[in-house]
PDB file of C-alpha atoms and ligand atoms in Angstrom:
ATOM      1  CA  UNK A   1      -5.524 123.224  63.525  1.00 53.00           C
ATOM      2  CA  UNK A   2      -4.671 121.465  66.794  1.00 64.00           C
ATOM      3  CA  UNK A   3      -4.284 118.016  65.330  1.00 67.00           C
ATOM      4  CA  UNK A   4      -1.586 119.273  63.034  1.00 68.00           C
ATOM      5  CA  UNK A   5       0.371 120.916  65.858  1.00 70.00           C
ATOM      6  CA  UNK A   6       0.067 117.767  67.947  1.00 87.00           C
ATOM      7  CA  UNK A   7       1.275 115.570  65.171  1.00 91.00           C
ATOM      8  CA  UNK A   8       4.292 117.804  64.518  1.00 93.00           C
ATOM      9  CA  UNK A   9       5.232 117.824  68.209  1.00 94.00           C
ATOM     10  CA  UNK A  10       4.853 114.034  68.276  1.00 95.00           C
ATOM     11  CA  UNK A  11       6.990 113.610  65.185  1.00 96.00           C
ATOM     12  CA  UNK A  12       9.779 115.698  66.710  1.00 95.00           C
ATOM     13  CA  UNK A  13       9.539 113.839  70.024  1.00 95.00           C
ATOM     14  CA  UNK A  14       9.922 110.541  68.195  1.00 96.00           C
ATOM     15  CA  UNK A  15      12.809 111.852  66.175  1.00 96.00           C
ATOM     16  CA  UNK A  16      14.676 113.184  69.202  1.00 96.00           C
ATOM     17  CA  UNK A  17      14.121 109.850  70.944  1.00 96.00           C
ATOM     18  CA  UNK A  18      15.400 108.022  67.878  1.00 96.00           C
ATOM     19  CA  UNK A  19      18.578 110.125  67.900  1.00 96.00           C
ATOM     20  CA  UNK A  20      19.114 109.481  71.599  1.00 96.00           C
ATOM     21  CA  UNK A  21      18.725 105.710  71.154  1.00 96.00           C
ATOM     22  CA  UNK A  22      20.942 105.794  68.076  1.00 96.00           C
ATOM     23  CA  UNK A  23      23.692 107.407  70.113  1.00 96.00           C
ATOM     24  CA  UNK A  24      23.308 104.863  72.915  1.00 96.00           C
ATOM     25  CA  UNK A  25      23.605 102.115  70.309  1.00 94.00           C
ATOM     26  CA  UNK A  26      26.756 103.710  68.911  1.00 93.00           C
ATOM     27  CA  UNK A  27      28.237 103.656  72.399  1.00 92.00           C
ATOM     28  CA  UNK A  28      27.821  99.897  72.515  1.00 90.00           C
ATOM     29  CA  UNK A  29      24.304  99.328  73.810  1.00 91.00           C
ATOM     30  CA  UNK A  30      23.016  97.167  70.941  1.00 88.00           C
ATOM     31  CA  UNK A  31      19.545  96.877  72.429  1.00 89.00           C
ATOM     32  CA  UNK A  32      19.083 100.626  72.002  1.00 93.00           C
ATOM     33  CA  UNK A  33      19.009 100.165  68.191  1.00 92.00           C
ATOM     34  CA  UNK A  34      15.711  98.396  68.542  1.00 91.00           C
ATOM     35  CA  UNK A  35      14.157 101.556  69.974  1.00 93.00           C
ATOM     36  CA  UNK A  36      15.970 103.750  67.464  1.00 94.00           C
ATOM     37  CA  UNK A  37      14.194 101.744  64.737  1.00 93.00           C
ATOM     38  CA  UNK A  38      10.785 101.976  66.387  1.00 93.00           C
ATOM     39  CA  UNK A  39      11.095 105.731  66.948  1.00 96.00           C
ATOM     40  CA  UNK A  40      12.456 106.365  63.456  1.00 96.00           C
ATOM     41  CA  UNK A  41       9.601 104.521  61.780  1.00 94.00           C
ATOM     42  CA  UNK A  42       7.083 106.344  63.960  1.00 94.00           C
ATOM     43  CA  UNK A  43       8.713 109.634  63.005  1.00 96.00           C
ATOM     44  CA  UNK A  44       8.484 108.750  59.291  1.00 95.00           C
ATOM     45  CA  UNK A  45       4.841 107.808  59.609  1.00 94.00           C
ATOM     46  CA  UNK A  46       4.079 111.141  61.271  1.00 95.00           C
ATOM     47  CA  UNK A  47       5.952 113.352  58.812  1.00 95.00           C
ATOM     48  CA  UNK A  48       4.142 111.633  55.951  1.00 95.00           C
ATOM     49  CA  UNK A  49       0.862 112.394  57.679  1.00 94.00           C
ATOM     50  CA  UNK A  50       1.920 116.020  58.144  1.00 94.00           C
ATOM     51  CA  UNK A  51       2.541 116.138  54.419  1.00 94.00           C
ATOM     52  CA  UNK A  52      -0.933 114.715  53.707  1.00 95.00           C
ATOM     53  CA  UNK A  53      -2.481 117.301  56.043  1.00 94.00           C
ATOM     54  CA  UNK A  54      -0.601 120.020  54.164  1.00 93.00           C
ATOM     55  CA  UNK A  55      -2.411 118.831  51.025  1.00 94.00           C
ATOM     56  CA  UNK A  56      -5.802 118.607  52.709  1.00 94.00           C
ATOM     57  CA  UNK A  57      -6.498 118.255  56.393  1.00 91.00           C
ATOM     58  CA  UNK A  58      -9.277 115.715  55.778  1.00 93.00           C
ATOM     59  CA  UNK A  59      -7.221 113.480  53.563  1.00 94.00           C
ATOM     60  CA  UNK A  60      -5.418 112.072  56.602  1.00 94.00           C
ATOM     61  CA  UNK A  61      -8.606 110.209  57.555  1.00 95.00           C
ATOM     62  CA  UNK A  62      -9.099 106.712  56.161  1.00 94.00           C
ATOM     63  CA  UNK A  63     -12.654 107.292  54.971  1.00 93.00           C
ATOM     64  CA  UNK A  64     -11.653 110.293  52.872  1.00 95.00           C
ATOM     65  CA  UNK A  65      -8.570 108.559  51.556  1.00 96.00           C
ATOM     66  CA  UNK A  66     -10.584 105.482  50.599  1.00 95.00           C
ATOM     67  CA  UNK A  67     -13.053 107.683  48.787  1.00 95.00           C
ATOM     68  CA  UNK A  68     -10.393 109.112  46.490  1.00 95.00           C
ATOM     69  CA  UNK A  69      -8.755 105.688  45.989  1.00 96.00           C
ATOM     70  CA  UNK A  70     -12.080 104.305  44.838  1.00 96.00           C
ATOM     71  CA  UNK A  71     -12.496 107.080  42.283  1.00 95.00           C
ATOM     72  CA  UNK A  72      -8.936 106.605  41.064  1.00 95.00           C
ATOM     73  CA  UNK A  73      -9.624 102.905  40.469  1.00 95.00           C
ATOM     74  CA  UNK A  74     -12.971 103.498  38.788  1.00 95.00           C
ATOM     75  CA  UNK A  75     -11.593 106.177  36.486  1.00 94.00           C
ATOM     76  CA  UNK A  76      -8.154 104.650  36.124  1.00 94.00           C
ATOM     77  CA  UNK A  77      -6.367 107.817  37.223  1.00 94.00           C
ATOM     78  CA  UNK A  78      -3.791 108.406  39.964  1.00 93.00           C
ATOM     79  CA  UNK A  79      -4.971 109.121  43.506  1.00 95.00           C
ATOM     80  CA  UNK A  80      -3.571 112.621  43.198  1.00 94.00           C
ATOM     81  CA  UNK A  81      -5.574 113.231  40.020  1.00 94.00           C
ATOM     82  CA  UNK A  82      -8.604 111.767  41.713  1.00 95.00           C
ATOM     83  CA  UNK A  83      -8.146 114.164  44.631  1.00 95.00           C
ATOM     84  CA  UNK A  84      -7.683 117.144  42.293  1.00 94.00           C
ATOM     85  CA  UNK A  85     -10.808 116.166  40.419  1.00 94.00           C
ATOM     86  CA  UNK A  86     -12.845 116.283  43.635  1.00 93.00           C
ATOM     87  CA  UNK A  87     -11.335 119.666  44.483  1.00 92.00           C
ATOM     88  CA  UNK A  88     -12.375 121.021  41.080  1.00 94.00           C
ATOM     89  CA  UNK A  89     -15.862 119.774  41.704  1.00 93.00           C
ATOM     90  CA  UNK A  90     -15.725 121.578  45.093  1.00 91.00           C
ATOM     91  CA  UNK A  91     -16.403 118.349  46.900  1.00 91.00           C
ATOM     92  CA  UNK A  92     -15.860 118.761  50.647  1.00 91.00           C
ATOM     93  CA  UNK A  93     -14.122 115.657  52.042  1.00 90.00           C
ATOM     94  CA  UNK A  94     -15.201 116.667  55.544  1.00 90.00           C
ATOM     95  CA  UNK A  95     -18.751 115.584  54.791  1.00 89.00           C
ATOM     96  CA  UNK A  96     -17.475 111.988  54.789  1.00 89.00           C
ATOM     97  CA  UNK A  97     -16.398 112.098  58.431  1.00 88.00           C
ATOM     98  CA  UNK A  98     -18.921 114.532  59.895  1.00 86.00           C
ATOM     99  CA  UNK A  99     -20.613 111.939  62.070  1.00 82.00           C
ATOM    100  CA  UNK A 100     -17.428 110.297  63.199  1.00 82.00           C
ATOM    101  CA  UNK A 101     -15.996 111.458  66.538  1.00 80.00           C
ATOM    102  CA  UNK A 102     -12.625 109.761  66.328  1.00 81.00           C
ATOM    103  CA  UNK A 103     -12.055 108.893  62.703  1.00 84.00           C
ATOM    104  CA  UNK A 104      -9.366 106.401  61.810  1.00 91.00           C
ATOM    105  CA  UNK A 105      -6.241 107.836  60.151  1.00 92.00           C
ATOM    106  CA  UNK A 106      -4.330 106.484  57.155  1.00 94.00           C
ATOM    107  CA  UNK A 107      -1.207 104.327  57.264  1.00 92.00           C
ATOM    108  CA  UNK A 108       2.335 105.249  56.327  1.00 92.00           C
ATOM    109  CA  UNK A 109       1.991 103.268  53.076  1.00 92.00           C
ATOM    110  CA  UNK A 110      -1.108 105.144  52.049  1.00 94.00           C
ATOM    111  CA  UNK A 111       0.497 108.502  52.738  1.00 94.00           C
ATOM    112  CA  UNK A 112       3.589 107.460  50.792  1.00 93.00           C
ATOM    113  CA  UNK A 113       1.489 106.207  47.883  1.00 93.00           C
ATOM    114  CA  UNK A 114      -0.091 109.639  47.588  1.00 94.00           C
ATOM    115  CA  UNK A 115       3.237 111.476  47.891  1.00 93.00           C
ATOM    116  CA  UNK A 116       4.724 109.329  45.112  1.00 92.00           C
ATOM    117  CA  UNK A 117       2.142 110.749  42.693  1.00 92.00           C
ATOM    118  CA  UNK A 118       3.635 114.206  43.042  1.00 90.00           C
ATOM    119  CA  UNK A 119       5.852 114.551  40.011  1.00 88.00           C
ATOM    120  CA  UNK A 120       7.958 117.237  38.477  1.00 83.00           C
ATOM    121  CA  UNK A 121       5.852 118.889  35.760  1.00 82.00           C
ATOM    122  CA  UNK A 122       8.622 118.907  33.164  1.00 84.00           C
ATOM    123  CA  UNK A 123      10.484 115.630  33.792  1.00 85.00           C
ATOM    124  CA  UNK A 124       7.530 113.579  35.062  1.00 85.00           C
ATOM    125  CA  UNK A 125       9.860 112.160  37.704  1.00 88.00           C
ATOM    126  CA  UNK A 126       8.436 111.606  41.179  1.00 88.00           C
ATOM    127  CA  UNK A 127       9.751 113.977  43.847  1.00 89.00           C
ATOM    128  CA  UNK A 128      10.098 111.028  46.183  1.00 89.00           C
ATOM    129  CA  UNK A 129      13.360 109.199  45.757  1.00 87.00           C
ATOM    130  CA  UNK A 130      13.009 105.452  45.047  1.00 88.00           C
ATOM    131  CA  UNK A 131      15.816 104.671  47.489  1.00 89.00           C
ATOM    132  CA  UNK A 132      13.953 106.545  50.208  1.00 91.00           C
ATOM    133  CA  UNK A 133      10.948 104.255  49.605  1.00 91.00           C
ATOM    134  CA  UNK A 134      13.142 101.142  49.692  1.00 91.00           C
ATOM    135  CA  UNK A 135      14.652 102.210  53.020  1.00 91.00           C
ATOM    136  CA  UNK A 136      11.203 102.936  54.412  1.00 92.00           C
ATOM    137  CA  UNK A 137      10.124  99.416  53.414  1.00 89.00           C
ATOM    138  CA  UNK A 138      13.220  97.986  55.088  1.00 88.00           C
ATOM    139  CA  UNK A 139      12.692  99.784  58.385  1.00 89.00           C
ATOM    140  CA  UNK A 140       8.991  98.914  58.345  1.00 88.00           C
ATOM    141  CA  UNK A 141       9.855  95.237  57.949  1.00 86.00           C
ATOM    142  CA  UNK A 142      12.342  95.513  60.763  1.00 85.00           C
ATOM    143  CA  UNK A 143       9.781  97.214  62.970  1.00 86.00           C
ATOM    144  CA  UNK A 144       7.275  94.422  62.358  1.00 84.00           C
ATOM    145  CA  UNK A 145       9.864  91.803  63.213  1.00 82.00           C
ATOM    146  CA  UNK A 146      10.812  93.649  66.366  1.00 80.00           C
ATOM    147  CA  UNK A 147       7.186  93.743  67.407  1.00 75.00           C
ATOM    148  CA  UNK A 148       7.023  89.994  66.913  1.00 73.00           C
ATOM    149  CA  UNK A 149      10.351  89.383  68.645  1.00 64.00           C
ATOM    150  CA  UNK A 150      11.925  87.879  65.560  1.00 64.00           C
ATOM    151  CA  UNK A 151      14.870  89.999  64.734  1.00 64.00           C
ATOM    152  CA  UNK A 152      18.572  89.889  64.384  1.00 73.00           C
ATOM    153  CA  UNK A 153      20.194  93.264  64.061  1.00 77.00           C
ATOM    154  CA  UNK A 154      23.347  94.020  62.224  1.00 85.00           C
ATOM    155  CA  UNK A 155      24.310  97.279  63.992  1.00 89.00           C
ATOM    156  CA  UNK A 156      26.229  98.744  61.082  1.00 90.00           C
ATOM    157  CA  UNK A 157      23.385  98.021  58.674  1.00 89.00           C
ATOM    158  CA  UNK A 158      20.931  99.675  61.062  1.00 90.00           C
ATOM    159  CA  UNK A 159      23.136 102.740  61.488  1.00 94.00           C
ATOM    160  CA  UNK A 160      23.608 103.199  57.743  1.00 93.00           C
ATOM    161  CA  UNK A 161      19.921 102.757  56.985  1.00 92.00           C
ATOM    162  CA  UNK A 162      18.850 105.204  59.692  1.00 94.00           C
ATOM    163  CA  UNK A 163      21.390 107.673  58.291  1.00 95.00           C
ATOM    164  CA  UNK A 164      19.910 107.361  54.791  1.00 94.00           C
ATOM    165  CA  UNK A 165      16.391 107.718  56.168  1.00 95.00           C
ATOM    166  CA  UNK A 166      17.320 110.863  58.070  1.00 96.00           C
ATOM    167  CA  UNK A 167      18.788 112.380  54.895  1.00 95.00           C
ATOM    168  CA  UNK A 168      15.727 111.255  52.954  1.00 94.00           C
ATOM    169  CA  UNK A 169      13.430 112.807  55.556  1.00 95.00           C
ATOM    170  CA  UNK A 170      15.322 116.120  55.488  1.00 95.00           C
ATOM    171  CA  UNK A 171      14.950 116.216  51.703  1.00 93.00           C
ATOM    172  CA  UNK A 172      11.296 115.206  51.856  1.00 93.00           C
ATOM    173  CA  UNK A 173      10.441 117.925  54.401  1.00 94.00           C
ATOM    174  CA  UNK A 174      12.331 120.461  52.321  1.00 93.00           C
ATOM    175  CA  UNK A 175      10.757 119.554  48.959  1.00 91.00           C
ATOM    176  CA  UNK A 176       7.240 119.875  50.326  1.00 92.00           C
ATOM    177  CA  UNK A 177       8.187 122.892  52.402  1.00 93.00           C
ATOM    178  CA  UNK A 178       7.008 121.270  55.639  1.00 92.00           C
ATOM    179  CA  UNK A 179       9.776 122.135  58.072  1.00 92.00           C
ATOM    180  CA  UNK A 180      13.474 122.715  58.480  1.00 93.00           C
ATOM    181  CA  UNK A 181      14.319 119.666  60.566  1.00 94.00           C
ATOM    182  CA  UNK A 182      17.686 120.895  61.827  1.00 94.00           C
ATOM    183  CA  UNK A 183      16.202 123.987  63.474  1.00 93.00           C
ATOM    184  CA  UNK A 184      13.726 121.783  65.362  1.00 92.00           C
ATOM    185  CA  UNK A 185      16.256 119.389  66.919  1.00 92.00           C
ATOM    186  CA  UNK A 186      17.070 119.616  70.616  1.00 86.00           C
ATOM    187  CA  UNK A 187      20.500 121.117  71.363  1.00 90.00           C
ATOM    188  CA  UNK A 188      21.793 117.980  73.051  1.00 91.00           C
ATOM    189  CA  UNK A 189      20.973 115.851  69.981  1.00 93.00           C
ATOM    190  CA  UNK A 190      22.240 118.249  67.343  1.00 94.00           C
ATOM    191  CA  UNK A 191      25.736 116.722  67.110  1.00 94.00           C
ATOM    192  CA  UNK A 192      24.382 113.265  66.268  1.00 95.00           C
ATOM    193  CA  UNK A 193      21.843 114.777  63.874  1.00 96.00           C
ATOM    194  CA  UNK A 194      24.655 116.505  62.000  1.00 95.00           C
ATOM    195  CA  UNK A 195      26.547 113.235  61.621  1.00 94.00           C
ATOM    196  CA  UNK A 196      23.498 111.548  60.106  1.00 95.00           C
ATOM    197  CA  UNK A 197      22.459 114.525  57.995  1.00 95.00           C
ATOM    198  CA  UNK A 198      25.721 114.456  56.049  1.00 94.00           C
ATOM    199  CA  UNK A 199      26.562 111.287  54.120  1.00 92.00           C
ATOM    200  CA  UNK A 200      30.308 111.897  54.043  1.00 92.00           C
ATOM    201  CA  UNK A 201      30.483 112.545  57.783  1.00 93.00           C
ATOM    202  CA  UNK A 202      28.545 109.400  58.570  1.00 93.00           C
ATOM    203  CA  UNK A 203      30.522 107.139  56.224  1.00 95.00           C
ATOM    204  CA  UNK A 204      33.831 108.501  57.490  1.00 95.00           C
ATOM    205  CA  UNK A 205      32.709 107.908  61.060  1.00 95.00           C
ATOM    206  CA  UNK A 206      31.933 104.292  60.102  1.00 95.00           C
ATOM    207  CA  UNK A 207      35.360 103.907  58.457  1.00 96.00           C
ATOM    208  CA  UNK A 208      37.110 105.217  61.576  1.00 95.00           C
ATOM    209  CA  UNK A 209      35.001 102.970  63.762  1.00 95.00           C
ATOM    210  CA  UNK A 210      36.156  99.998  61.662  1.00 94.00           C
ATOM    211  CA  UNK A 211      39.796 100.973  62.242  1.00 95.00           C
ATOM    212  CA  UNK A 212      39.261 101.034  66.008  1.00 94.00           C
ATOM    213  CA  UNK A 213      37.336  97.736  65.972  1.00 93.00           C
ATOM    214  CA  UNK A 214      40.026  96.053  63.891  1.00 93.00           C
ATOM    215  CA  UNK A 215      42.743  97.268  66.190  1.00 92.00           C
ATOM    216  CA  UNK A 216      40.863  96.063  69.262  1.00 91.00           C
ATOM    217  CA  UNK A 217      40.334  92.645  67.636  1.00 91.00           C
ATOM    218  CA  UNK A 218      43.983  92.339  66.637  1.00 90.00           C
ATOM    219  CA  UNK A 219      45.407  93.200  70.037  1.00 88.00           C
ATOM    220  CA  UNK A 220      42.779  91.366  72.082  1.00 88.00           C
ATOM    221  CA  UNK A 221      44.436  88.898  74.422  1.00 84.00           C
ATOM    222  CA  UNK A 222      47.940  90.002  73.441  1.00 86.00           C
ATOM    223  CA  UNK A 223      50.221  91.085  76.269  1.00 87.00           C
ATOM    224  CA  UNK A 224      51.523  94.663  75.951  1.00 83.00           C
ATOM    225  CA  UNK A 225      55.140  93.484  75.904  1.00 84.00           C
ATOM    226  CA  UNK A 226      54.321  91.465  72.771  1.00 83.00           C
ATOM    227  CA  UNK A 227      52.649  94.346  70.901  1.00 81.00           C
ATOM    228  CA  UNK A 228      55.875  95.045  69.004  1.00 78.00           C
ATOM    229  CA  UNK A 229      55.664  91.630  67.341  1.00 78.00           C
ATOM    230  CA  UNK A 230      52.331  92.382  65.758  1.00 80.00           C
ATOM    231  CA  UNK A 231      52.592  93.825  62.280  1.00 77.00           C
ATOM    232  CA  UNK A 232      49.635  96.199  62.373  1.00 84.00           C
ATOM    233  CA  UNK A 233      49.797  99.773  61.083  1.00 88.00           C
ATOM    234  CA  UNK A 234      47.382 102.448  60.017  1.00 94.00           C
ATOM    235  CA  UNK A 235      48.410 104.559  57.042  1.00 95.00           C
ATOM    236  CA  UNK A 236      47.018 107.752  55.635  1.00 95.00           C
ATOM    237  CA  UNK A 237      45.263 106.856  52.402  1.00 96.00           C
ATOM    238  CA  UNK A 238      46.747 108.764  49.429  1.00 95.00           C
ATOM    239  CA  UNK A 239      43.400 108.627  47.600  1.00 95.00           C
ATOM    240  CA  UNK A 240      40.992 110.002  50.221  1.00 95.00           C
ATOM    241  CA  UNK A 241      43.486 111.497  52.710  1.00 95.00           C
ATOM    242  CA  UNK A 242      41.885 109.753  55.665  1.00 96.00           C
ATOM    243  CA  UNK A 243      43.968 107.925  58.210  1.00 95.00           C
ATOM    244  CA  UNK A 244      42.093 104.725  57.508  1.00 96.00           C
ATOM    245  CA  UNK A 245      44.337 102.244  55.680  1.00 96.00           C
ATOM    246  CA  UNK A 246      44.565  99.087  57.741  1.00 95.00           C
ATOM    247  CA  UNK A 247      45.764  95.507  57.193  1.00 93.00           C
ATOM    248  CA  UNK A 248      43.427  93.477  55.029  1.00 93.00           C
ATOM    249  CA  UNK A 249      43.865  89.823  54.130  1.00 92.00           C
ATOM    250  CA  UNK A 250      42.024  90.150  50.833  1.00 94.00           C
ATOM    251  CA  UNK A 251      44.176  93.017  49.610  1.00 94.00           C
ATOM    252  CA  UNK A 252      47.049  92.467  47.189  1.00 90.00           C
ATOM    253  CA  UNK A 253      49.169  94.999  49.083  1.00 89.00           C
ATOM    254  CA  UNK A 254      48.050  93.685  52.464  1.00 90.00           C
ATOM    255  CA  UNK A 255      46.280  96.966  53.235  1.00 94.00           C
ATOM    256  CA  UNK A 256      42.936  98.514  52.344  1.00 96.00           C
ATOM    257  CA  UNK A 257      41.335 101.846  53.159  1.00 97.00           C
ATOM    258  CA  UNK A 258      38.195 101.308  55.262  1.00 96.00           C
ATOM    259  CA  UNK A 259      36.716 104.458  53.721  1.00 96.00           C
ATOM    260  CA  UNK A 260      37.438 104.348  49.963  1.00 96.00           C
ATOM    261  CA  UNK A 261      38.748 100.740  49.601  1.00 96.00           C
ATOM    262  CA  UNK A 262      42.001 101.917  47.986  1.00 96.00           C
ATOM    263  CA  UNK A 263      44.779  99.349  48.501  1.00 96.00           C
ATOM    264  CA  UNK A 264      47.812 101.244  47.259  1.00 94.00           C
ATOM    265  CA  UNK A 265      50.245 103.493  49.072  1.00 94.00           C
ATOM    266  CA  UNK A 266      53.997 104.062  48.827  1.00 91.00           C
ATOM    267  CA  UNK A 267      54.123 104.300  52.581  1.00 91.00           C
ATOM    268  CA  UNK A 268      53.094 100.704  53.177  1.00 91.00           C
ATOM    269  CA  UNK A 269      56.040  98.983  54.793  1.00 88.00           C
ATOM    270  CA  UNK A 270      57.338  95.970  52.957  1.00 86.00           C
ATOM    271  CA  UNK A 271      60.035  93.499  53.778  1.00 88.00           C
ATOM    272  CA  UNK A 272      63.489  93.581  52.238  1.00 91.00           C
ATOM    273  CA  UNK A 273      63.976  90.284  50.415  1.00 91.00           C
ATOM    274  CA  UNK A 274      67.574  90.205  51.500  1.00 89.00           C
ATOM    275  CA  UNK A 275      67.760  91.188  55.189  1.00 91.00           C
ATOM    276  CA  UNK A 276      64.085  91.034  56.186  1.00 90.00           C
ATOM    277  CA  UNK A 277      63.846  94.629  57.452  1.00 89.00           C
ATOM    278  CA  UNK A 278      60.525  96.485  57.050  1.00 87.00           C
ATOM    279  CA  UNK A 279      60.643  99.815  55.241  1.00 88.00           C
ATOM    280  CA  UNK A 280      58.207 102.006  53.261  1.00 90.00           C
ATOM    281  CA  UNK A 281      57.884 100.694  49.733  1.00 87.00           C
ATOM    282  CA  UNK A 282      59.053 103.947  48.149  1.00 87.00           C
ATOM    283  CA  UNK A 283      62.382 103.547  49.959  1.00 88.00           C
ATOM    284  CA  UNK A 284      62.991 100.119  48.491  1.00 89.00           C
ATOM    285  CA  UNK A 285      65.000  99.386  45.365  1.00 89.00           C
ATOM    286  CA  UNK A 286      63.524  96.997  42.857  1.00 88.00           C
ATOM    287  CA  UNK A 287      65.842  94.322  41.620  1.00 86.00           C
ATOM    288  CA  UNK A 288      65.238  92.389  38.439  1.00 87.00           C
ATOM    289  CA  UNK A 289      66.777  88.984  39.006  1.00 85.00           C
ATOM    290  CA  UNK A 290      68.270  86.713  36.347  1.00 86.00           C
ATOM    291  CA  UNK A 291      65.272  84.373  36.502  1.00 86.00           C
ATOM    292  CA  UNK A 292      63.045  87.412  35.748  1.00 85.00           C
ATOM    293  CA  UNK A 293      61.597  87.583  39.240  1.00 87.00           C
ATOM    294  CA  UNK A 294      61.536  90.882  41.067  1.00 87.00           C
ATOM    295  CA  UNK A 295      63.007  91.371  44.506  1.00 89.00           C
ATOM    296  CA  UNK A 296      62.895  94.310  46.850  1.00 90.00           C
ATOM    297  CA  UNK A 297      66.057  95.520  48.547  1.00 90.00           C
ATOM    298  CA  UNK A 298      66.379  98.055  51.340  1.00 90.00           C
ATOM    299  CA  UNK A 299      68.868 100.859  50.717  1.00 86.00           C
ATOM    300  CA  UNK A 300      71.372  99.163  52.973  1.00 87.00           C
ATOM    301  CA  UNK A 301      71.363  95.836  51.117  1.00 87.00           C
ATOM    302  CA  UNK A 302      71.152  97.619  47.795  1.00 82.00           C
ATOM    303  CA  UNK A 303      74.025  99.985  48.634  1.00 76.00           C
ATOM    304  CA  UNK A 304      76.253  97.183  49.808  1.00 61.00           C
ATOM    305  CA  UNK A 305      75.773  95.368  46.551  1.00 56.00           C
ATOM    306  CA  UNK A 306      76.568  98.503  44.562  1.00 58.00           C
ATOM    307  CA  UNK A 307      79.734  98.983  46.634  1.00 57.00           C
ATOM    308  CA  UNK A 308      80.807  95.380  45.987  1.00 59.00           C
ATOM    309  CA  UNK A 309      80.088  95.764  42.298  1.00 58.00           C
ATOM    310  CA  UNK A 310      82.311  98.825  41.865  1.00 57.00           C
ATOM    311  CA  UNK A 311      85.062  97.731  44.203  1.00 54.00           C
TER     312      UNK A 311
HETATM  313 ZN1   ZN B   1      40.929 106.015  51.212  1.00 67.46          ZN
HETATM  314 ZN1   ZN B   2      67.889  94.756  53.449  1.00 67.46          ZN
END
């Protein structure tokens, strides 16, 4: 059927456009996110319609959809059950749109409502993830605001939501055996697709981006010859092994991993309470003072004391 081929080509066009705009946004063009959102929501609308067509090619038309919704309300059954009932009765939905040359098609919400009825036979759990629906609602709201010029975008929030939607879409297309999205992506967009398709890759990319942004903020306006006076280091996090532990005011150790939020590492440099030198914490000696406080001593200060003691 031509309509189905058209709609698939359109969906992929929108998706490739969304990826392109996403990448432009990542490179600093914040306005591009607006188009990434519009293209992503268009893409979602189209893949949901493709799914509906895979159920029944007539169901994508409003008149047919309304017909089954009416039955579901009258009989108090789900729209999927209502549709299956009509099928059993060999009712041909096409008869409802025979005289219509350009019938109206259903909305994203309607398509999603139908898809939600598809449940696993044994667990009764819907195949559609609740979080996927929440993200779809979010991007739809954003799209409406964009269309009415009332929006304020938080780039990171947009990037993370688009990432979740891409992963949700991949899963959705796989569950209903509609298409293998990766094999349909243009070569020049594949690298950005792969980042979004994998949660770990995307979150790590965000964590690394935060490190770079923090560093830029810290050194902004500081003259290079004064760089040495700024106490700013990045450590490799012992918990997640990423090089993403940076200074953090809210952390008890003064550092926090931008990926896993861990705050502890023996490599964090601390100040010797005696001479003021900075050294990794695991190279410091802990001194229990008479007043029960604890002080840290570098090996030099510690050694000198020992020498004095045994003189
Ligand atoms: Zn970590
Ligand atoms: Zn010292």
